[in-house]
Every structure is written in structure tokens, then in C-alpha cells.
């Protein structure tokens, strides 16, 4: 349809039909031929309104989607197709590593390819829109949703935001693309105390400098939708925050796509205490230019009375409806309401060889080798291996937001090892439970993830497993512990105050370790853990996150040396939970411990812990080593409009080739406002053959130096800068230059 036809369509709609386009209901409303009665009553919504609904949440599968769409269109006066939206965050049936892991690949192109595969698989199942990417900046490991983000850095998250949107949307080819919905706008990743849904409060400068750019990068990449966040921003919930939605997003950034709420967020304005009732809440959201109401009856029941009382304008309503119609048109739904949904294509595409190969590659690039004492890894040929722990033969490797992930396809560690080694070299046992029964109870339920019952129920079972583990440890040359968090301990509403490995697992390790000649710890978790007490008890640690469908294969590839680890952390691992939020790009303070003239006691530090994290941002080991030398700047004075080049030589003196993530950080020495001690401003992932040297070049322009000045202008200020290039945020060479305007 062209714009005129869309306007004609809009003008032909009744108020109810317009309101319908702004409502999103979940699958149970469309379960049978007749509209479902129970959910309707529960939500307080009429059957007539359900029949006008414009979009559906989290129902996928070609047969279901085609049936629902067909029945809907048969009854509909204007034949406006339903939009099917769903959480397809890091894979559909084939699951890729969680985003916090994918971030560690420092490979935006790889992540883009993952999303292209995901888009194809999900299209075949009838999806039109995905609620992804999630690009919240995350600095507090207590928050369970760290797993959904690529990490703590604004620049890196922005680069990934663009890649992810491009991967999902492509050029909107039906059958191969999804419209992308960036979330959670804004600053959802900074709740006080790391407690989910809690207050977010920060200066406008910090918001603009550090938290908004990744959403903006998604919008600039053409992202079709934005989702509001649950939290407050400057004491106004995002969903009612007209400054955030109207002024910043729509006017400043020019976003003219669809703004959808997070789950039930309009009704929650009442609980927040900014709306008296549903009607008041609907008024606030509509006036903040929020288009679609996800999963409440606020818009459905309240927009008409609000119009009649003049509390919202007919123009506001029309603008919102037009945006939804434009999205449907952009997706080609008026021409083909099924848009590639096909049972046959589903079977062809889901978990195809191509998808699995990419999932394996993504996991190989995402895992981070944190420690490798005495070159324990890769495992030497002919070693006898004992694999022990609750993740040894466990298919729960997808993480919490793999809503549609096909768990039956997940390759466990045990399976992957057994494909390669006979029982002479490989033995495996569970050893201990993931959690004690008390901790299981605290996890609650989570719709699409069903909690398995504990498997080691009786004391005899536990005793037998412990003894078996000790026997295997005695037999083996190396013991591999596969430990970690329960899937439900991270993800939405997965906040924790204790970031250690579950105590049942550490106690178990204590009992087995004395028998281990060498030990490797594999970690499965959705957030940085505190590993301070564990790290010196084992020889090697490989952070595996939740690695997805091909996790087992990828991990074994790395352990056996068939692949060389190249992942680098994108979120700091705290030394102790008391340090969080902890991130590499903070401010110096007036009393930095290393350079202050004050006595140590009076500097900015903890008495009982270092300021530094255990493992910093950008950190990760490989089987090769790399030497960085000869950092040079082509011109130590940078003038406006010109550029200067920073070059560094990277040499791999070892006998194996591998990937280096060469990282560029910049510090603005003096600003009209305080500037971070360093900020990532570029990176290059380069492959170095054994013995190879390469010169890596970064171009420095004034654009890289811009920030929100005292006057809130986004510009670079004259003066001195320091530049750091190296292998992590804490290991680098330094050079200096000046900006003259
Ligand atoms: C989450 C969103 C998600 C939505 C729809 C909410 O609870 O915060 O990230 O997209 O549910 O499932
Ligand atoms: C303290 C102030 C005190 C001042 C003078 C500073 O170190 O922060 O509270 O008043 O010394 O003794």
C-alpha cells in the first residue's frame, strides 16, 4: 500500500477498530476457534475488543500462526492482518550463546550472521517482530538480566546494537527478516541495588553519555520498534515519560516507528504511583506517544472514554494507529499476511546443519579462558579425563531467554566428549546437585522454562555420586568440573545478592579436589560470578556462559585444542560483591589511590578489598600469547576536520595461531566536566599465525572525542588526550596527543 491508501484505511476505521490496532494480547486469547473466555474475564476485556486486536504476543509455529491469522481475517471487516511478535533474542530453535557471551566474541559480523539465521527460522514459524536486541548497559552483576546484554560498555553495545538490528531486519525480505524492537528504553540495566524492576536514577548527562547511545545506535540502524522499560527515569516511569519518549526518542532522534510497552507496563503506572487508575495510566502513556499496550486492558477499555472527555486528542490516537499500520505495510502483510510462515520451511530450517555450524562457531568465539596455570589447557593428547558436575551431561545450556529453543538438540559435554574419546580416556558423572533443595524453592516459576526436579534425592544417591567422583578423580590425569548457576538464577527477575558459585557445588569440589592431579573449571552462568575463592584452587577456568545448542561441541573443541579461545570479557568480574556496580570506565575521583598526594588511608578505596575487579573488561586468555610494541601516533596534534593514525605492532611468538582483540581506549585528560579514566573507542579482531607480526592501525578523529560538555553540547574540547592500545582495559601501551581546534 502507498501512504494515501494507508491514510484512507486509517480514516475508514471506527474508534474501536483504531484502538484495537494498539492492543497486544498473548496466545491464550486465540487458542480455539472461539475467543478464550477465561483470559478475557481475567483481563476484563470484551470479546468484541479481542476480535479487533492488532497484535499477538509469543505465539509461534507455522500451523498455529496460519490458523489464527486465517480465522481472524475471515471475521475482520477491514482485513488488517495481525502482527505476531515474540521474544526471539538469541536464536529461535537453534540457540546461539547468550548475548553476554556473544559480546565476548567482539565480532559484530558474526552476531549479525547469527541473527540472519534466527530471522529465517523464526519467519518460517510465523514471527513478524522480535523483541530484540536488548542493549541495556549493564554494570551490576546482581541484576539477572545482564545475560541479555552485550555488557557494560556503551560503545561496544552500540556496535552490537547496529549489527543485531541489521541481522534481523536485512532489507525486509519476506521469509528472511524480522522487524526488530530494541529494548528496554531506557536505562533498565541500572536498577538500584541490582534488583529487577527497581528505581533507576541518574543525571541527564550520564544517561546521554553512557546509557542512551546503544538504543540510539539501534534506531539509527533502522530499528522499526522500541520497547519502553519498566523502571523510572528521573522519577517518572519510562512508559509515562514524555520527555524520554516524545522529546528525546521521537523529536531529537527522529524515530517514527512503533513504541510498545514492556509487559503490562501501562497498568503498572498505578502501582508506581503516578496514575490513579487504569484510565489515568492509559492517558499518561498515550500522551507520552506510546503506541501499543502489551498485555493490559488499559488502552482497550480506556481510550474511548479518554477521547470523549478530551483527555487525549484524536490526532494522538490516529498517529499511533498509523504507525502500526505502516509497520504492517513495511512487513508486506497486506500483500501476504502469512509472510513466509510454512510448516515445510520450518522443518527444513530449524536446527539445520548451517545453523548448527554457526552456533558452534559463535560459542567457540564467545567463551572466555579466565585462567590457565601451567598450560593445563589444551588437554594433552592421551590424557585420561574425568568430567564431573551438574553440567557434565545437562541439556540446559540455552539460558533463560531461549523461549523457543529446542532443548532436545542441545549437545551436552558428555555427548561431545564421547564422540571423540573412548571410555579408556573419558569418564563422566554428575557428582553433585546444582542447588540444594532450599535454593530450588526460592527460584519460583518462569512461564516457558520448566524447572526439573533435583535428581540426587536421597542421601545414598549423594554419597554414591561423591564416591564415584572421587574414584574418577583418582583415575584421571585431569578432572574437569562442569559447574554453575541454575538457568533460573539469571534472566528476568533473577537478581541475586550472592554471586558465588552455589555452595553445594563448592563444598563438593573441596572434597574431590585433593584427588585431582590437574583441574579445570567450566562455568555455566548468566552473569559475572565472584570467583575469588575458587580461582586458586583449580588450574584452569573456562567461562562458558550459556553457550546454546552447540555448547558441548564448542567447549570440547576448545578444551582439546581444536580451537583456540579468543573471547574477551565485556563485563568486569568483581573481586567481591561489595564492589558492584563495578566497571572499567569510572571517574578518577579527587583521591585516586595510585596517584593521590594523600596518605593511603585517605584515598578512594576499600579497606578490605582491592578497587580492581578480579577479571577486568576486555580480559581473556588464549593458547597463543601476544606481544604489543611500537605504539606510534602519526601526528601528535590533531586539528578539527583532520585525523591522526595510531599504530601498534602485535606479535605472536607462540607455536599456535590465534585471534587477538586489539583494543583502543582514550582518556580526555581535562574536560569542562569530569571524564572517565578511559573509554573504549575502537577494536579490531585480528588473526595472527604462529610467529606472525602485524601492524594494527586506528584512525583517530575528533568524532571519537565528543562528549556532553558542561553546556550539554555534544562536542570535543581542545586539550590533551591519552590513548591506550592493548589486550584489555588494564593491559596496554600508552601514547599522548593534543586536540587543537
Ligand atoms: C520482558 C521483555 C519481554 C516481554 C515480552 C517482559 O517481561 O521484560 O524483555 O520482551 O516480557 O515477553
Ligand atoms: C574531612 C572533613 C573535615 C576536614 C577537616 C576532611 O578530611 O572530610 O569532614 O571537616 O577533613 O578536618
mmCIF file of N, CA and C and ligand atoms in Angstrom, residues 57-58 87 131 145 148 183-184 188 227 230 262-263 294 401 492, ligand 1:
data_model
loop_
_atom_site.group_PDB
_atom_site.id
_atom_site.type_symbol
_atom_site.label_atom_id
_atom_site.label_comp_id
_atom_site.label_asym_id
_atom_site.label_seq_id
_atom_site.Cartn_x
_atom_site.Cartn_y
_atom_site.Cartn_z
ATOM 1 N N UNK A 57 1.214 -11.772 21.077
ATOM 2 C CA UNK A 57 2.491 -11.914 21.785
ATOM 3 C C UNK A 57 2.852 -13.381 21.992
ATOM 4 N N UNK A 58 4.069 -13.726 21.607
ATOM 5 C CA UNK A 58 4.654 -15.028 21.924
ATOM 6 C C UNK A 58 3.820 -16.268 21.561
ATOM 7 N N UNK A 87 9.607 -12.959 21.720
ATOM 8 C CA UNK A 87 10.978 -12.823 22.243
ATOM 9 C C UNK A 87 11.878 -13.844 21.550
ATOM 10 N N UNK A 131 11.359 -9.081 19.877
ATOM 11 C CA UNK A 131 11.695 -8.144 20.959
ATOM 12 C C UNK A 131 13.183 -8.246 21.239
ATOM 13 N N UNK A 145 19.445 -9.855 34.471
ATOM 14 C CA UNK A 145 19.273 -9.655 33.041
ATOM 15 C C UNK A 145 20.558 -9.231 32.326
ATOM 16 N N UNK A 148 21.272 -10.836 28.995
ATOM 17 C CA UNK A 148 20.633 -10.459 27.731
ATOM 18 C C UNK A 148 21.361 -9.348 27.002
ATOM 19 N N UNK A 183 15.213 -2.803 23.085
ATOM 20 C CA UNK A 183 14.685 -2.663 24.432
ATOM 21 C C UNK A 183 15.837 -2.586 25.425
ATOM 22 N N UNK A 184 15.617 -2.156 26.649
ATOM 23 C CA UNK A 184 14.384 -1.635 27.223
ATOM 24 C C UNK A 184 14.640 -0.162 27.467
ATOM 25 N N UNK A 188 17.191 0.534 31.683
ATOM 26 C CA UNK A 188 16.662 -0.562 32.516
ATOM 27 C C UNK A 188 17.779 -1.340 33.205
ATOM 28 N N UNK A 227 10.896 -0.596 22.697
ATOM 29 C CA UNK A 227 10.087 -1.006 23.852
ATOM 30 C C UNK A 227 10.417 -0.123 25.053
ATOM 31 N N UNK A 230 10.467 -0.873 32.290
ATOM 32 C CA UNK A 230 9.603 -0.890 33.482
ATOM 33 C C UNK A 230 9.946 0.222 34.474
ATOM 34 N N UNK A 262 6.649 -2.429 27.672
ATOM 35 C CA UNK A 262 7.009 -3.751 28.159
ATOM 36 C C UNK A 262 5.752 -4.362 28.800
ATOM 37 N N UNK A 263 5.850 -5.624 29.143
ATOM 38 C CA UNK A 263 4.723 -6.436 29.590
ATOM 39 C C UNK A 263 3.915 -5.764 30.719
ATOM 40 N N UNK A 294 1.058 -3.576 25.666
ATOM 41 C CA UNK A 294 1.278 -5.021 25.743
ATOM 42 C C UNK A 294 0.587 -5.583 26.977
ATOM 43 N N UNK A 401 16.428 -16.928 28.222
ATOM 44 C CA UNK A 401 15.591 -16.280 27.212
ATOM 45 C C UNK A 401 15.537 -16.997 25.879
ATOM 46 N N UNK A 492 15.238 -12.603 33.569
ATOM 47 C CA UNK A 492 14.307 -11.661 34.195
ATOM 48 C C UNK A 492 13.987 -12.094 35.617
HETATM 49 C C1 LIG B 1 10.311 -8.561 29.419
HETATM 50 C C2 LIG B 1 10.618 -8.190 27.988
HETATM 51 C C3 LIG B 1 9.895 -9.113 27.036
HETATM 52 C C4 LIG B 1 8.413 -9.085 27.348
HETATM 53 C C5 LIG B 1 7.568 -9.917 26.415
HETATM 54 C C6 LIG B 1 8.832 -8.767 29.670
HETATM 55 O O1 LIG B 1 8.601 -9.351 30.891
HETATM 56 O O2 LIG B 1 10.803 -7.552 30.270
HETATM 57 O O3 LIG B 1 12.004 -8.207 27.767
HETATM 58 O O4 LIG B 1 10.140 -8.717 25.720
HETATM 59 O O5 LIG B 1 8.224 -9.543 28.662
HETATM 60 O O6 LIG B 1 7.714 -11.268 26.650
#
